[in-house]
Amino acid sequence: MKRLFLLVFILSISTACQDSSDNNPTENISVAESEATPELLPLVEGKTIKNIIFLIGDGTGIAQLTSGQYATVGSDGLLHVQTMPVTGIVKTHSSDNLITDSASGATAYSCGLKTYNGAIGVNPDKTPCKTILELAEEKGLSTGLVSTSSITHATPASFAAHVESRSMEDEIAAQFLNSGVEVLLGGGVEYFSSEDRSDSRDLISEFSDKGYQVLLNADDLNNSTSDKLLGLFASDGLERAEGEPSTAAMTSKALEILNKNEKGFFLMVEGSQIDWGGHGNSADYVINEVQDFDAAVKAALDFAQEDGETLVVVTADHETGGMTLQRQTADGDSLEIYWTTGYHTGTPVPLMAYGPNATEFMGWRDNTYVGKKLAELLQVGNLPILLEN
Ligand SMILES: [Zn+2]
């Protein structure tokens, strides 16, 4: 009897293990020829910070970056983001869930406080909270938002809008009009055009009347002459179609404009679709997006090295997919990727920093610490600050 029980027990365990591996998708990715390991960038000794470039890889954990590395520069090479000299770890839970979404994740960075999943620039009581971007505008700095989602999506929205739900993208677009932000580059025509908006407002004309040059494709971006830009390169999120700019191109244009302000600037750049690849459990999607994001990181690092008073911080709002580098294939040319979920996970995310005071971000930190510290270092005020409703 005992023996029978043991046999059933062992069988049930092996079936359970079998089930879990069968139910979870795996995908092989090709490992690139290995490039030489580059030197890490040096620590910057100066303490003055004039500009901050804050890059958020949505849903970007260690495995997302590392699979991007294997697929691009092989086992010994490093992505540009991996050459940043300071690393930290960020805890990502929100006020109502140990697994955050992008809205509360971004609000932790923009306002320096914990809020509920879905909240854009408001606290758990739905009271608006001032953002680092708004503080920078008040101090006369220039500001910009760049994303590969609609520019009204949760992450960029949390820096320049205040609504109780991330789904209110029409309202977020309208709030951008009065935010003072100089450069808005991403997707999302449908949240600005009178044909698609529920209130039929023609926000494209309203932005134009406020001095923004409206850009609809990469050529428009290259040829733009205004110091205020609204770039809407797709109906919703960027589709990676011909004629759309890369994240690096958008970042470089934003830096060119924002750098004209002698008082400095705050720029947030989001690699929005790394998260979407995670939701779809598609390693190829993740890798393409990590490569696109890493090129934007390079643009930021090149600018910062030249400038000397620019702090670059790269992190994520959360990890997506429970992505794991599972095993090497027998021929040694490929790596098997394994996913545990189609949603976000609570696994802490990496943070990389380069520039003056980068070492402030060492250690195991809460996401709200990052937002508060960025505002403090840019000397625009101390977060969090609640506004009147
Ligand atoms: Zn997501």
Short mmCIF file of C-alpha atoms and ligand atoms in Angstrom, two decimals:
data_model
loop_
_atom_site.label_atom_id
_atom_site.label_comp_id
_atom_site.label_asym_id
_atom_site.label_seq_id
_atom_site.Cartn_x
_atom_site.Cartn_y
_atom_site.Cartn_z
CA MET A 1 0.00 0.00 0.00
CA LYS A 2 2.79 2.32 1.02
CA ARG A 3 4.64 1.45 -2.17
CA LEU A 4 1.58 2.09 -4.31
CA PHE A 5 1.14 5.49 -2.65
CA LEU A 6 4.77 6.34 -3.36
CA LEU A 7 4.39 5.30 -6.99
CA VAL A 8 1.25 7.44 -7.43
CA PHE A 9 3.02 10.33 -5.71
CA ILE A 10 6.07 10.11 -7.99
CA LEU A 11 3.88 9.75 -11.07
CA SER A 12 1.81 12.79 -10.12
CA ILE A 13 4.90 14.92 -9.56
CA SER A 14 6.43 13.93 -12.87
CA THR A 15 3.10 14.60 -14.63
CA ALA A 16 2.89 18.02 -12.96
CA CYS A 17 6.41 18.89 -14.09
CA GLN A 18 5.63 17.62 -17.56
CA ASP A 19 2.45 19.70 -17.66
CA SER A 20 4.09 22.89 -16.61
CA SER A 21 6.79 22.61 -19.26
CA ASP A 22 4.28 21.67 -21.94
CA ASN A 23 2.02 24.57 -21.06
CA ASN A 24 4.73 27.17 -21.12
CA PRO A 25 6.02 28.33 -24.47
CA THR A 26 9.65 28.06 -25.40
CA GLU A 27 11.41 29.62 -28.33
CA ASN A 28 14.94 29.27 -29.67
CA ILE A 29 16.98 32.39 -30.37
CA SER A 30 20.20 32.45 -32.37
CA VAL A 31 23.34 33.40 -30.47
CA ALA A 32 25.45 35.90 -32.42
CA GLU A 33 29.17 35.58 -33.05
CA SER A 34 30.84 36.89 -29.92
CA GLU A 35 32.31 40.36 -30.03
CA ALA A 36 35.14 41.55 -27.79
CA THR A 37 34.10 42.74 -24.35
CA PRO A 38 34.14 46.56 -24.34
CA GLU A 39 35.36 48.65 -21.41
CA LEU A 40 32.70 50.03 -19.09
CA LEU A 41 32.25 53.79 -19.25
CA PRO A 42 34.13 55.58 -16.45
CA LEU A 43 32.53 57.13 -13.42
CA VAL A 44 32.08 60.90 -13.85
CA GLU A 45 33.72 62.90 -11.07
CA GLY A 46 31.90 66.22 -11.52
CA LYS A 47 28.79 66.77 -9.41
CA THR A 48 26.89 69.33 -11.48
CA ILE A 49 23.78 68.01 -13.20
CA LYS A 50 22.17 70.23 -15.81
CA ASN A 51 20.25 67.62 -17.77
CA ILE A 52 18.64 64.26 -17.08
CA ILE A 53 17.86 61.62 -19.70
CA PHE A 54 15.66 58.95 -18.15
CA LEU A 55 15.11 55.86 -20.29
CA ILE A 56 12.48 53.30 -19.36
CA GLY A 57 12.48 49.91 -21.04
CA ASP A 58 8.91 48.82 -20.41
CA GLY A 59 8.86 45.26 -19.13
CA THR A 60 12.64 45.01 -19.32
CA GLY A 61 14.26 42.64 -16.86
CA ILE A 62 17.72 41.10 -16.81
CA ALA A 63 16.67 38.30 -19.20
CA GLN A 64 15.30 40.75 -21.78
CA LEU A 65 18.59 42.65 -21.83
CA THR A 66 20.71 39.51 -21.78
CA SER A 67 18.81 37.80 -24.60
CA GLY A 68 19.24 41.03 -26.58
CA GLN A 69 22.95 40.82 -25.83
CA TYR A 70 23.30 37.14 -26.90
CA ALA A 71 21.38 37.80 -30.12
CA THR A 72 23.35 40.96 -30.96
CA VAL A 73 26.92 40.75 -29.67
CA GLY A 74 27.16 37.18 -28.41
CA SER A 75 28.29 35.85 -25.06
CA ASP A 76 31.28 38.14 -24.51
CA GLY A 77 29.98 41.38 -26.01
CA LEU A 78 27.95 44.02 -24.22
CA LEU A 79 25.02 46.16 -25.30
CA HIS A 80 25.53 49.90 -24.81
CA VAL A 81 23.26 49.82 -21.78
CA GLN A 82 25.55 47.18 -20.26
CA THR A 83 28.56 49.53 -20.48
CA MET A 84 27.06 51.95 -17.96
CA PRO A 85 29.29 51.86 -14.87
CA VAL A 86 26.71 52.01 -12.08
CA THR A 87 24.03 49.37 -11.54
CA GLY A 88 21.23 49.09 -9.02
CA ILE A 89 18.12 47.02 -8.46
CA VAL A 90 14.62 48.51 -8.33
CA LYS A 91 11.63 47.15 -6.40
CA THR A 92 8.48 47.71 -8.41
CA HIS A 93 5.35 46.90 -6.33
CA SER A 94 2.44 49.35 -6.49
CA SER A 95 0.17 50.58 -3.67
CA ASP A 96 -2.48 47.93 -4.32
CA ASN A 97 -0.60 45.04 -5.88
CA LEU A 98 2.79 43.36 -5.59
CA ILE A 99 2.70 43.13 -9.40
CA THR A 100 2.66 46.66 -10.80
CA ASP A 101 1.35 47.88 -14.13
CA SER A 102 2.99 50.57 -16.25
CA ALA A 103 0.77 53.39 -14.96
CA SER A 104 1.60 53.02 -11.27
CA GLY A 105 5.16 52.03 -12.22
CA ALA A 106 5.68 55.26 -14.14
CA THR A 107 3.88 57.38 -11.53
CA ALA A 108 6.34 56.06 -8.92
CA TYR A 109 9.10 57.56 -11.07
CA SER A 110 7.31 60.76 -12.14
CA CYS A 111 5.72 61.71 -8.77
CA GLY A 112 7.89 59.76 -6.34
CA LEU A 113 4.94 57.99 -4.69
CA LYS A 114 3.20 54.62 -4.69
CA THR A 115 -0.23 54.49 -6.31
CA TYR A 116 -2.73 51.92 -7.58
CA ASN A 117 -2.42 50.02 -10.86
CA GLY A 118 -3.95 52.09 -13.67
CA ALA A 119 -3.32 55.48 -12.00
CA ILE A 120 -1.74 58.24 -14.11
CA GLY A 121 -0.12 61.01 -12.07
CA VAL A 122 -2.51 60.66 -9.13
CA ASN A 123 -2.08 59.20 -5.64
CA PRO A 124 -4.20 56.35 -4.19
CA ASP A 125 -6.93 58.90 -3.31
CA LYS A 126 -6.92 60.06 -6.94
CA THR A 127 -5.40 63.42 -5.95
CA PRO A 128 -3.07 64.68 -8.71
CA CYS A 129 0.62 64.64 -7.85
CA LYS A 130 3.20 66.99 -9.34
CA THR A 131 5.67 65.30 -11.68
CA ILE A 132 9.40 65.82 -12.16
CA LEU A 133 8.62 67.05 -15.69
CA GLU A 134 6.21 69.67 -14.36
CA LEU A 135 8.76 70.80 -11.74
CA ALA A 136 11.37 71.13 -14.48
CA GLU A 137 8.98 73.24 -16.61
CA GLU A 138 8.30 75.53 -13.62
CA LYS A 139 12.03 76.09 -13.20
CA GLY A 140 12.40 77.07 -16.85
CA LEU A 141 14.00 73.86 -18.07
CA SER A 142 12.89 72.27 -21.34
CA THR A 143 11.23 68.86 -21.32
CA GLY A 144 10.48 66.03 -23.71
CA LEU A 145 8.71 62.68 -23.93
CA VAL A 146 9.56 59.98 -26.47
CA SER A 147 7.83 56.59 -26.77
CA THR A 148 7.21 53.78 -29.25
CA SER A 149 3.64 53.36 -27.97
CA SER A 150 1.07 56.09 -28.41
CA ILE A 151 2.54 59.13 -26.67
CA THR A 152 -0.60 59.09 -24.49
CA HIS A 153 0.16 55.55 -23.24
CA ALA A 154 0.62 54.91 -19.51
CA THR A 155 4.36 55.55 -19.19
CA PRO A 156 4.72 58.91 -21.00
CA ALA A 157 1.27 60.00 -19.76
CA SER A 158 2.35 59.66 -16.13
CA PHE A 159 4.91 62.45 -16.58
CA ALA A 160 2.57 65.14 -17.98
CA ALA A 161 -1.05 64.21 -17.20
CA HIS A 162 -3.27 63.39 -14.25
CA VAL A 163 -6.21 61.01 -14.74
CA GLU A 164 -7.64 58.22 -12.63
CA SER A 165 -7.40 55.61 -15.39
CA ARG A 166 -4.78 54.91 -18.04
CA SER A 167 -7.55 54.19 -20.57
CA MET A 168 -8.47 57.91 -20.73
CA GLU A 169 -6.09 58.59 -23.60
CA ASP A 170 -8.29 61.28 -25.23
CA GLU A 171 -8.16 63.25 -21.97
CA ILE A 172 -4.42 62.64 -21.57
CA ALA A 173 -3.80 64.10 -25.05
CA ALA A 174 -5.85 67.18 -24.13
CA GLN A 175 -3.87 67.63 -20.89
CA PHE A 176 -0.58 67.50 -22.82
CA LEU A 177 -1.66 70.71 -24.61
CA ASN A 178 -1.23 72.71 -21.41
CA SER A 179 1.70 70.77 -19.94
CA GLY A 180 4.38 72.99 -21.44
CA VAL A 181 6.37 69.97 -22.66
CA GLU A 182 8.37 71.04 -25.71
CA VAL A 183 8.91 67.71 -27.47
CA LEU A 184 6.36 64.89 -27.77
CA LEU A 185 7.40 62.07 -30.13
CA GLY A 186 5.66 58.70 -30.47
CA GLY A 187 2.48 57.22 -31.89
CA GLY A 188 -1.19 57.96 -31.28
CA VAL A 189 -2.70 60.15 -34.03
CA GLU A 190 -6.09 58.75 -33.07
CA TYR A 191 -6.05 60.49 -29.68
CA PHE A 192 -5.42 63.88 -31.30
CA SER A 193 -7.51 63.86 -34.47
CA SER A 194 -11.07 65.20 -34.56
CA GLU A 195 -12.20 62.17 -36.58
CA ASP A 196 -11.26 59.70 -33.86
CA ARG A 197 -11.71 61.62 -30.60
CA SER A 198 -14.96 61.08 -28.71
CA ASP A 199 -15.38 64.87 -28.30
CA SER A 200 -14.38 65.60 -31.95
CA ARG A 201 -11.81 68.17 -30.78
CA ASP A 202 -9.11 68.83 -33.34
CA LEU A 203 -6.10 68.68 -31.03
CA ILE A 204 -3.69 68.59 -33.97
CA SER A 205 -4.79 72.11 -34.93
CA GLU A 206 -4.79 73.20 -31.30
CA PHE A 207 -1.17 72.05 -30.88
CA SER A 208 -0.31 73.77 -34.14
CA ASP A 209 -1.88 77.01 -32.90
CA LYS A 210 0.32 76.74 -29.80
CA GLY A 211 3.46 76.71 -31.94
CA TYR A 212 4.05 72.97 -32.23
CA GLN A 213 5.21 71.61 -35.56
CA VAL A 214 3.20 68.43 -36.17
CA LEU A 215 5.24 65.56 -37.67
CA LEU A 216 3.78 62.42 -39.21
CA ASN A 217 6.82 60.49 -40.48
CA ALA A 218 10.61 60.16 -40.26
CA ASP A 219 11.16 62.67 -43.08
CA ASP A 220 9.09 65.26 -41.21
CA LEU A 221 11.26 64.57 -38.15
CA ASN A 222 14.53 64.96 -40.07
CA ASN A 223 13.39 68.18 -41.72
CA SER A 224 11.72 69.76 -38.69
CA THR A 225 12.73 73.31 -37.86
CA SER A 226 10.57 74.20 -34.84
CA ASP A 227 11.66 74.06 -31.21
CA LYS A 228 8.29 72.61 -30.24
CA LEU A 229 7.40 69.26 -31.78
CA LEU A 230 4.40 66.95 -31.73
CA GLY A 231 5.40 63.78 -33.61
CA LEU A 232 2.62 61.25 -34.17
CA PHE A 233 4.12 58.53 -36.33
CA ALA A 234 1.34 55.91 -36.19
CA SER A 235 -2.35 55.70 -35.47
CA ASP A 236 -1.64 54.02 -32.11
CA GLY A 237 1.69 52.37 -31.19
CA LEU A 238 4.52 52.47 -33.73
CA GLU A 239 4.20 49.61 -36.19
CA ARG A 240 7.85 49.52 -37.30
CA ALA A 241 6.57 50.36 -40.76
CA GLU A 242 8.62 52.11 -43.42
CA GLY A 243 8.72 55.84 -42.85
CA GLU A 244 8.56 55.61 -39.06
CA PRO A 245 11.58 56.90 -37.11
CA SER A 246 13.62 54.68 -34.78
CA THR A 247 13.72 55.43 -31.06
CA ALA A 248 17.32 56.58 -31.52
CA ALA A 249 16.26 59.06 -34.23
CA MET A 250 13.51 60.45 -32.01
CA THR A 251 15.90 60.65 -29.05
CA SER A 252 18.60 62.45 -31.05
CA LYS A 253 16.11 65.01 -32.38
CA ALA A 254 14.72 65.58 -28.88
CA LEU A 255 18.27 66.10 -27.51
CA GLU A 256 19.11 68.55 -30.31
CA ILE A 257 16.12 70.72 -29.42
CA LEU A 258 16.15 70.44 -25.63
CA ASN A 259 19.89 71.17 -25.45
CA LYS A 260 19.23 74.70 -26.71
CA ASN A 261 17.94 75.64 -23.26
CA GLU A 262 20.84 76.94 -21.15
CA LYS A 263 18.99 76.05 -17.95
CA GLY A 264 18.92 72.37 -18.89
CA PHE A 265 16.31 69.73 -19.64
CA PHE A 266 14.50 66.59 -18.57
CA LEU A 267 13.88 63.95 -21.24
CA MET A 268 12.04 60.66 -20.74
CA VAL A 269 12.41 57.99 -23.45
CA GLU A 270 10.38 54.79 -23.34
CA GLY A 271 11.09 51.54 -25.18
CA SER A 272 7.40 50.74 -24.87
CA GLN A 273 7.17 47.57 -26.89
CA ILE A 274 9.75 45.43 -25.10
CA ASP A 275 6.77 44.88 -22.79
CA TRP A 276 4.51 43.94 -25.68
CA GLY A 277 6.97 41.27 -26.80
CA GLY A 278 6.85 39.91 -23.24
CA HIS A 279 3.05 39.87 -23.19
CA GLY A 280 3.13 37.94 -26.46
CA ASN A 281 5.87 35.60 -25.16
CA SER A 282 7.84 36.42 -28.30
CA ALA A 283 11.60 36.44 -27.82
CA ASP A 284 12.15 37.78 -31.35
CA TYR A 285 9.85 40.73 -30.64
CA VAL A 286 11.67 41.42 -27.36
CA ILE A 287 15.09 41.23 -29.02
CA ASN A 288 14.17 43.59 -31.88
CA GLU A 289 12.80 46.08 -29.38
CA VAL A 290 15.82 45.78 -27.05
CA GLN A 291 18.08 46.50 -30.05
CA ASP A 292 16.02 49.57 -30.97
CA PHE A 293 16.02 50.75 -27.34
CA ASP A 294 19.76 50.15 -26.93
CA ALA A 295 20.47 52.37 -29.94
CA ALA A 296 18.56 55.14 -28.14
CA VAL A 297 20.62 54.46 -25.01
CA LYS A 298 23.74 54.91 -27.15
CA ALA A 299 22.45 58.27 -28.43
CA ALA A 300 21.88 59.34 -24.81
CA LEU A 301 25.30 58.13 -23.65
CA ASP A 302 27.10 59.80 -26.58
CA PHE A 303 25.38 63.08 -25.72
CA ALA A 304 26.18 62.74 -22.02
CA GLN A 305 29.85 61.91 -22.59
CA GLU A 306 30.23 64.98 -24.75
CA ASP A 307 28.25 67.21 -22.38
CA GLY A 308 29.68 66.17 -19.00
CA GLU A 309 26.73 67.54 -17.00
CA THR A 310 24.10 65.06 -18.10
CA LEU A 311 22.93 62.16 -15.95
CA VAL A 312 21.61 59.13 -17.86
CA VAL A 313 19.49 56.60 -15.96
CA VAL A 314 18.09 53.49 -17.65
CA THR A 315 15.65 51.19 -15.91
CA ALA A 316 12.28 49.47 -16.28
CA ASP A 317 8.85 49.82 -14.72
CA HIS A 318 8.57 46.03 -14.21
CA GLU A 319 9.51 42.74 -15.84
CA THR A 320 7.08 41.13 -18.30
CA GLY A 321 6.63 37.45 -19.09
CA GLY A 322 8.84 35.82 -16.46
CA MET A 323 11.38 35.48 -19.25
CA THR A 324 14.17 32.97 -18.61
CA LEU A 325 17.21 31.86 -20.56
CA GLN A 326 16.42 28.19 -20.23
CA ARG A 327 19.06 26.08 -21.94
CA GLN A 328 21.55 26.02 -24.77
CA THR A 329 20.67 23.81 -27.74
CA ALA A 330 22.89 20.80 -28.49
CA ASP A 331 24.60 22.51 -31.45
CA GLY A 332 25.50 25.45 -29.20
CA ASP A 333 24.19 28.01 -31.66
CA SER A 334 20.87 28.70 -30.03
CA LEU A 335 19.41 29.47 -26.66
CA GLU A 336 16.02 28.31 -25.51
CA ILE A 337 13.80 31.02 -23.99
CA TYR A 338 11.15 30.06 -21.49
CA TRP A 339 8.21 32.15 -20.25
CA THR A 340 6.22 31.78 -17.04
CA THR A 341 3.34 34.19 -17.76
CA GLY A 342 1.77 36.48 -20.34
CA TYR A 343 1.58 39.30 -17.81
CA HIS A 344 3.98 41.30 -15.63
CA THR A 345 5.98 39.75 -12.80
CA GLY A 346 7.10 41.09 -9.45
CA THR A 347 10.77 40.35 -10.10
CA PRO A 348 12.84 43.47 -9.36
CA VAL A 349 14.36 45.19 -12.39
CA PRO A 350 17.89 46.39 -13.16
CA LEU A 351 18.90 50.06 -13.18
CA MET A 352 21.96 51.42 -14.98
CA ALA A 353 23.37 54.93 -14.52
CA TYR A 354 26.08 57.08 -16.07
CA GLY A 355 27.06 60.67 -15.35
CA PRO A 356 27.43 63.00 -12.37
CA ASN A 357 26.14 61.48 -9.12
CA ALA A 358 25.29 58.19 -10.82
CA THR A 359 26.40 56.34 -7.69
CA GLU A 360 23.29 57.66 -5.89
CA PHE A 361 21.43 54.84 -7.63
CA MET A 362 23.56 51.95 -6.36
CA GLY A 363 21.88 49.39 -4.18
CA TRP A 364 18.49 47.79 -3.86
CA ARG A 365 16.05 50.71 -4.16
CA ASP A 366 12.33 51.32 -4.25
CA ASN A 367 10.98 52.78 -7.51
CA THR A 368 9.78 55.88 -5.63
CA TYR A 369 13.36 56.53 -4.47
CA VAL A 370 14.46 56.79 -8.10
CA GLY A 371 11.82 59.45 -8.90
CA LYS A 372 12.57 61.45 -5.75
CA LYS A 373 16.32 61.29 -6.29
CA LEU A 374 16.08 62.38 -9.95
CA ALA A 375 14.09 65.52 -8.98
CA GLU A 376 16.51 66.27 -6.14
CA LEU A 377 19.58 65.90 -8.38
CA LEU A 378 18.07 68.06 -11.14
CA GLN A 379 17.39 70.61 -8.35
CA VAL A 380 13.80 71.23 -9.40
CA GLY A 381 12.13 70.41 -6.07
CA ASN A 382 11.41 67.61 -3.64
CA LEU A 383 8.85 64.96 -4.54
CA PRO A 384 6.22 63.89 -3.69
CA ILE A 385 4.00 66.98 -3.94
CA LEU A 386 0.20 66.66 -3.96
CA LEU A 387 -1.84 69.17 -5.99
CA GLU A 388 -5.37 70.39 -5.37
CA ASN A 389 -7.99 68.29 -7.11
ZN ZN B 1 2.65 45.46 -19.87
#
